Amino acid sequence: MAGKRFLDEPGSELDRPGDQKRMRRRPSFASVIGEAVMVNSLKNFCLALEPMLRRVFRRSTFPLTRSPSLRIQSLEPSNLQLVFSKNLLLPLFTGSKIVDLDSSPLQILLVDTRFDQIVSTYLPRPVKIEVVVLDGDFPEYDKRKWTSEEFNRNIVKERTGKRPLLAGDCLTVNLRDGYAAVGDIEFTDNSSWIRSRKFRLGVRVVPESYQGVRIREAITEAFVVKDHRGELYKKHHPPALQDEVWRLEKIGKDGAFHKKLAAARINTVQDFLKLSVVDQRNLKGILGPGMSEKMWEVAIKHARTCDLGSKHFVFRRPNCTITFNPICQIVHAVIDGNSYSTDELPCITVYAENMVRQAYVEWDSLEEIVGISSDTRLLTQGEPAADQYSDHHQSIVKSFQPTDHAYVEMGNLPSNSRFGYSN
């Protein structure tokens, strides 16, 4: 019997077909390189095509929702802006009408910032605008340009459980021909609860009412809103003669200056002005060193805006008749039968000063007459009286006990100017 041939012997017929198949399936080096180049080219083509396909897909799947006019608004710069015609009348209190410096309703204008002129025919139709409350810190660092998004982010809403910050039936008005008037509006809450402790008023276009180029919003200066009870303590501009003296600037109700003046029986604005005319040095002494020169200037300037009215007071003596205005300034004098105008009084200064001091002491007994108008300008002619005189007649020193005020020493009253006189 012949022996079996091993499978791995050379020339075996069993393994020849397998070898041939393996030889036929094995790719050549060139074909491998070709396939790699083709795959790489296809990949690069897809990478280049992908952004284009994404853009096409995005446009077809998510169409633009903004109108063409709004797209133009974002691209084209605009010179149109809303502005308040005048500043607000301050201070502001809750429940009080918000008005401008002339105590008139707020007025909104549309202006072209290139020319600072009112735009009256630029808009084809009326536009709705609304008044809102802004944070007092907006815009930051006196930034003059802001976006609508920044403006909207700084709108202040009411506190939880409170009424809307602004009350009134005219918070939204129509802007016609570049002009709109805001009716009665008022704050319902104070400004103490926000970080800046101040508000601003802003005016913006109601988005749904306008599709044109952007109109920049209007804003006021920053201001404090106080509770209505604070209005009881506010200053009067201008003050009245019979106003309590703490209505003057720099003199607070029940404060140190108020108490010092009250102790000297200086209770009204008229009392304050009379003593400032007769003896300004003594008035400053009553207020004390706490009243700086700058504070004094503010207080006396405010007092001098007072309306003097038409009342006059007549001081009579056997040889003279002198007429005073309500703050003890001489208006006219008849002495020894000679009539003197205010321009002629300096020639009899010493005598006139004595009459002024006596009239001041006897003020309550002077004859009161009505019908001669007094001019507020009398109060504001030049510097305070004590600063207007030279050093003549420094020896005129007299102490007396007035009936209206505490003990006052009249001293160092110069005599060669209009002290105690009115023109």
XYZ file of C-alpha atoms in Angstrom:
423
model
C 0.000 0.000 0.000
C 1.335 3.339 -0.894
C 1.954 5.830 1.934
C -0.240 8.957 2.295
C 1.165 12.284 1.050
C 1.319 14.997 3.630
C -0.699 18.131 2.891
C 2.239 20.405 3.277
C 4.399 18.637 0.833
C 5.373 20.553 -2.215
C 3.231 19.857 -5.224
C 0.209 19.021 -3.180
C -2.900 19.484 -5.325
C -5.057 20.356 -2.367
C -3.342 23.596 -1.573
C -2.876 24.881 -5.106
C -6.439 26.202 -5.638
C -6.276 28.133 -2.342
C -2.981 29.694 -3.236
C -4.320 30.807 -6.571
C -7.397 32.426 -4.960
C -5.260 34.289 -2.436
C -3.023 35.557 -5.183
C -5.977 36.857 -7.170
C -7.561 38.782 -4.171
C -4.418 40.573 -2.997
C -4.559 44.267 -4.298
C -1.609 45.875 -5.904
C 0.290 48.787 -4.346
C -0.843 51.165 -7.100
C -4.495 50.359 -6.565
C -4.177 51.027 -2.841
C -2.618 54.440 -3.474
C -5.300 55.341 -5.995
C -8.115 54.446 -3.679
C -6.571 56.520 -0.862
C -6.235 59.574 -3.088
C -9.836 59.258 -4.241
C -11.166 58.976 -0.672
C -9.140 61.979 0.441
C -10.390 64.075 -2.489
C -13.987 63.159 -1.732
C -13.524 64.088 1.920
C -12.084 67.491 1.019
C -14.944 68.122 -1.367
C -17.491 67.348 1.349
C -15.734 69.646 3.787
C -15.849 72.480 1.272
C -19.485 71.813 0.445
C -20.692 71.527 4.055
C -20.830 75.318 4.952
C -22.764 76.046 1.782
C -25.244 73.290 2.514
C -25.628 74.491 6.087
C -26.472 78.030 4.963
C -28.992 76.798 2.452
C -30.526 74.499 5.029
C -30.711 77.251 7.657
C -32.404 79.699 5.313
C -34.942 77.194 4.140
C -35.701 75.829 7.606
C -35.508 79.053 9.707
C -36.716 82.008 7.621
C -35.918 85.542 8.826
C -38.685 86.830 11.041
C -37.595 90.457 11.051
C -39.054 92.751 8.490
C -36.776 94.480 5.941
C -37.350 97.826 7.678
C -35.980 96.455 10.939
C -32.923 95.065 9.151
C -32.348 98.504 7.685
C -32.705 99.960 11.177
C -29.821 97.854 12.456
C -27.568 98.732 9.533
C -28.259 102.403 8.946
C -27.139 104.996 11.556
C -29.865 107.424 12.588
C -29.667 111.046 13.685
C -33.206 111.129 15.065
C -33.649 111.416 18.810
C -36.384 112.210 21.298
C -35.603 114.945 23.834
C -37.340 116.668 26.740
C -37.850 120.326 25.853
C -36.925 121.475 29.402
C -35.529 120.067 32.612
C -37.809 118.825 35.364
C -38.902 120.987 38.276
C -37.184 119.513 41.314
C -37.480 118.204 43.953
C -40.029 115.512 43.149
C -42.396 113.895 45.633
C -44.687 110.926 45.384
C -48.212 111.911 44.443
C -47.128 115.291 43.026
C -47.466 116.182 39.355
C -44.295 115.923 37.299
C -43.785 119.228 35.467
C -40.962 121.150 33.808
C -39.119 124.218 35.075
C -42.003 126.436 33.977
C -44.487 124.282 35.936
C -45.931 123.161 32.598
C -46.653 119.593 31.430
C -43.662 117.762 29.987
C -43.069 118.270 26.279
C -41.241 115.794 24.043
C -39.542 116.869 20.815
C -38.116 114.907 17.911
C -34.806 116.408 16.819
C -32.133 115.765 14.254
C -28.881 115.652 16.191
C -26.910 116.874 13.192
C -28.601 120.246 13.224
C -30.291 120.475 16.642
C -33.534 121.364 14.951
C -37.040 120.061 15.462
C -38.004 117.529 12.815
C -41.578 118.314 11.833
C -42.084 116.501 8.534
C -39.603 113.639 8.649
C -42.014 110.954 9.798
C -44.860 110.079 7.441
C -47.360 109.407 10.208
C -47.789 109.810 13.993
C -45.734 107.548 16.208
C -46.644 106.292 19.675
C -44.176 107.027 22.448
C -44.248 105.996 26.099
C -42.796 107.369 29.323
C -40.819 104.942 31.488
C -38.698 105.074 34.656
C -34.962 104.421 34.382
C -32.243 103.673 36.902
C -30.427 106.849 37.899
C -27.050 105.250 37.095
C -27.961 104.845 33.418
C -26.166 105.608 31.208
C -22.827 104.778 32.794
C -20.004 107.299 32.853
C -22.072 109.952 31.082
C -22.309 107.720 28.032
C -24.139 109.697 25.385
C -24.895 106.792 23.080
C -26.686 103.641 24.056
C -28.486 100.827 22.317
C -32.181 100.092 22.606
C -31.287 96.896 24.447
C -29.276 98.835 27.046
C -32.119 101.308 27.468
C -34.684 98.535 27.952
C -32.484 96.680 30.448
C -32.374 99.748 32.697
C -36.136 100.313 32.891
C -37.196 100.146 36.545
C -40.388 98.329 37.449
C -42.404 98.664 40.618
C -41.560 96.807 43.797
C -43.383 93.584 44.521
C -46.842 94.332 45.828
C -46.658 97.994 44.832
C -48.542 99.983 42.213
C -46.813 100.849 38.914
C -44.085 103.425 39.497
C -45.757 105.991 37.241
C -49.447 106.787 37.495
C -51.466 108.790 35.011
C -53.579 108.394 31.927
C -50.983 109.886 29.542
C -48.026 107.517 29.811
C -48.435 106.700 26.102
C -49.009 109.583 23.684
C -48.795 110.247 19.962
C -45.848 112.133 18.519
C -47.158 114.353 15.711
C -45.014 116.645 13.584
C -42.099 116.192 15.940
C -43.997 117.181 19.103
C -45.888 115.510 21.941
C -47.235 116.777 25.280
C -47.403 114.485 28.300
C -50.371 115.013 30.598
C -50.608 114.576 34.360
C -48.260 111.873 35.593
C -46.820 111.240 39.052
C -44.618 108.829 40.965
C -46.244 106.361 43.330
C -43.067 105.276 45.126
C -39.826 106.894 46.256
C -36.398 106.142 44.822
C -34.652 105.093 48.038
C -35.005 101.338 47.420
C -32.751 101.031 44.356
C -28.954 101.012 44.566
C -28.422 104.423 42.964
C -31.285 105.916 45.032
C -32.173 107.979 41.974
C -34.494 107.720 38.998
C -34.522 109.160 35.515
C -37.473 109.577 33.220
C -37.119 108.100 29.764
C -39.223 108.220 26.617
C -39.064 105.570 23.904
C -40.966 104.707 20.748
C -43.519 101.926 21.233
C -41.950 99.147 19.101
C -45.191 97.961 17.508
C -46.079 101.447 16.292
C -43.022 102.149 14.175
C -41.005 100.259 11.555
C -38.501 102.892 10.377
C -34.947 103.785 11.256
C -34.115 103.880 14.933
C -35.213 106.879 16.996
C -32.987 107.211 20.048
C -34.688 107.485 23.392
C -34.902 110.609 25.564
C -33.697 110.688 29.162
C -33.777 113.335 31.900
C -31.175 114.156 34.495
C -30.995 111.855 37.530
C -33.140 112.909 40.494
C -34.371 111.752 43.885
C -38.050 111.047 44.498
C -39.085 111.626 48.110
C -42.187 110.509 49.928
C -45.058 112.982 49.907
C -44.638 113.660 53.604
C -41.263 115.188 52.706
C -43.093 117.860 50.733
C -44.070 119.425 54.040
C -40.401 120.286 54.520
C -39.488 121.389 51.000
C -38.084 124.813 50.192
C -40.176 127.445 48.452
C -38.947 128.990 45.218
C -39.360 131.875 45.556
C -40.040 132.158 49.281
C -42.754 134.417 50.670
C -42.123 137.097 53.269
C -44.206 135.266 55.849
C -42.688 131.842 55.133
C -40.962 130.277 58.092
C -37.243 130.920 57.937
C -36.393 127.219 57.495
C -37.943 127.416 54.026
C -34.681 129.080 52.971
C -31.884 127.017 51.475
C -29.253 125.773 53.945
C -31.598 126.259 56.915
C -33.246 122.967 57.834
C -36.413 122.629 59.848
C -35.535 122.063 63.511
C -31.854 122.082 62.577
C -29.060 123.966 64.328
C -29.460 127.152 62.268
C -33.229 127.123 62.669
C -32.925 126.839 66.443
C -30.368 129.654 66.651
C -32.544 131.962 64.575
C -35.634 131.062 66.590
C -33.761 131.884 69.805
C -33.046 135.328 68.322
C -36.741 135.704 67.390
C -36.001 135.531 63.684
C -38.918 133.380 62.651
C -39.824 134.419 59.109
C -38.086 135.183 55.836
C -39.018 138.831 56.388
C -37.283 138.827 59.783
C -34.206 137.307 58.157
C -34.096 139.911 55.387
C -34.710 142.863 57.711
C -31.795 141.967 59.941
C -29.594 141.289 56.909
C -30.272 144.880 55.814
C -29.880 146.524 59.219
C -27.002 144.462 60.647
C -25.732 141.661 58.482
C -22.727 141.063 60.699
C -24.955 140.307 63.644
C -27.110 137.950 61.586
C -24.028 135.969 60.607
C -22.994 135.938 64.250
C -26.336 134.419 65.239
C -25.898 131.642 62.674
C -22.404 130.955 63.964
C -19.261 129.531 62.338
C -21.175 126.478 61.136
C -22.653 128.650 58.400
C -19.798 128.893 55.903
C -19.498 131.828 53.528
C -20.621 129.623 50.656
C -23.686 128.463 52.586
C -24.454 132.047 53.542
C -24.362 133.153 49.923
C -26.806 130.396 48.974
C -29.204 131.280 51.815
C -29.179 135.049 51.286
C -29.448 134.694 47.512
C -32.519 132.510 47.971
C -34.030 134.967 50.455
C -33.535 137.864 48.052
C -35.712 136.212 45.419
C -38.664 136.927 47.710
C -41.507 139.038 46.290
C -41.740 142.193 48.401
C -45.333 142.918 47.469
C -46.892 146.389 47.629
C -46.842 147.106 51.357
C -44.769 149.957 52.769
C -44.162 151.151 56.314
C -44.018 154.787 57.422
C -41.776 155.965 60.260
C -42.742 159.423 61.598
C -40.858 161.878 63.769
C -41.520 165.629 64.374
C -38.935 166.618 61.787
C -39.012 163.643 59.406
C -41.163 161.067 57.660
C -39.401 158.012 56.205
C -41.016 155.291 54.105
C -39.584 151.759 54.203
C -40.216 148.667 52.127
C -41.023 145.393 53.983
C -37.363 144.585 54.641
C -36.402 147.911 56.235
C -34.891 149.551 53.172
C -35.613 153.291 52.779
C -37.803 154.077 49.785
C -38.359 157.812 50.414
C -37.593 160.372 53.114
C -38.823 163.854 54.035
C -36.466 165.519 56.530
C -36.958 169.093 57.795
C -39.361 169.677 54.936
C -36.859 168.540 52.311
C -37.727 165.529 50.181
C -34.938 163.056 49.468
C -34.898 160.304 46.893
C -32.827 157.200 47.417
C -30.067 158.676 45.257
C -29.814 161.690 47.556
C -29.843 159.830 50.863
C -26.089 159.087 51.057
C -25.434 162.769 51.714
C -27.297 162.412 55.018
C -26.080 158.886 55.749
C -25.425 159.183 59.475
C -28.836 160.666 60.199
C -30.558 158.143 57.929
C -28.816 155.211 59.593
C -30.061 156.332 62.984
C -33.590 156.502 61.601
C -33.227 152.977 60.125
C -32.169 151.558 63.482
C -35.023 153.278 65.311
C -37.532 152.126 62.719
C -36.240 148.562 63.046
C -36.763 148.658 66.816
C -40.258 150.137 66.484
C -41.271 148.083 63.445
C -44.541 146.794 64.899
C -45.742 150.353 65.558
C -45.005 151.720 62.071
C -47.885 152.873 59.899
C -48.611 150.384 57.147
C -49.663 151.589 53.695
C -50.551 149.611 50.566
C -50.420 150.525 46.921
C -46.789 151.266 46.126
C -45.207 148.337 44.335
C -41.862 147.031 45.476
C -39.373 145.649 43.029
C -37.623 142.382 43.816
C -34.539 143.764 42.112
C -33.974 145.916 45.181
C -32.783 142.805 46.932
C -30.220 141.800 44.344
C -28.361 145.008 43.588
C -24.751 144.177 44.227
C -23.225 142.489 47.212
C -24.685 142.403 50.730
C -25.005 145.800 52.319
C -22.224 145.404 54.845
C -19.791 144.692 52.019
C -20.761 147.797 50.056
C -19.502 150.443 52.436
C -16.083 151.837 53.080
C -14.602 152.279 56.520
C -16.100 155.756 57.099
C -17.990 156.406 60.301
C -16.603 153.311 62.044
C -17.416 154.969 65.349
C -21.163 154.518 64.870
C -21.809 151.911 67.519
C -25.071 151.586 69.342
C -26.605 148.805 71.389
C -30.323 148.412 71.769
C -33.021 145.928 72.743
C -35.423 145.404 69.790
C -38.996 144.382 70.369
C -39.066 141.742 67.614
C -35.680 140.153 68.071
C -33.189 139.204 70.728
C -30.533 141.569 71.985
C -28.618 142.876 68.957
C -25.507 145.017 68.940
C -25.431 147.519 66.106
C -21.800 148.224 65.391
C -19.355 149.223 62.686
C -22.062 150.314 60.288
C -20.448 152.158 57.354
C -22.380 155.077 56.068
C -21.340 156.107 52.574
C -23.446 153.709 50.538
C -26.994 152.493 50.002
C -27.207 150.586 53.257
C -30.829 150.532 54.275
C -31.953 152.240 51.078
C -33.810 150.977 48.049
C -33.659 152.373 44.568
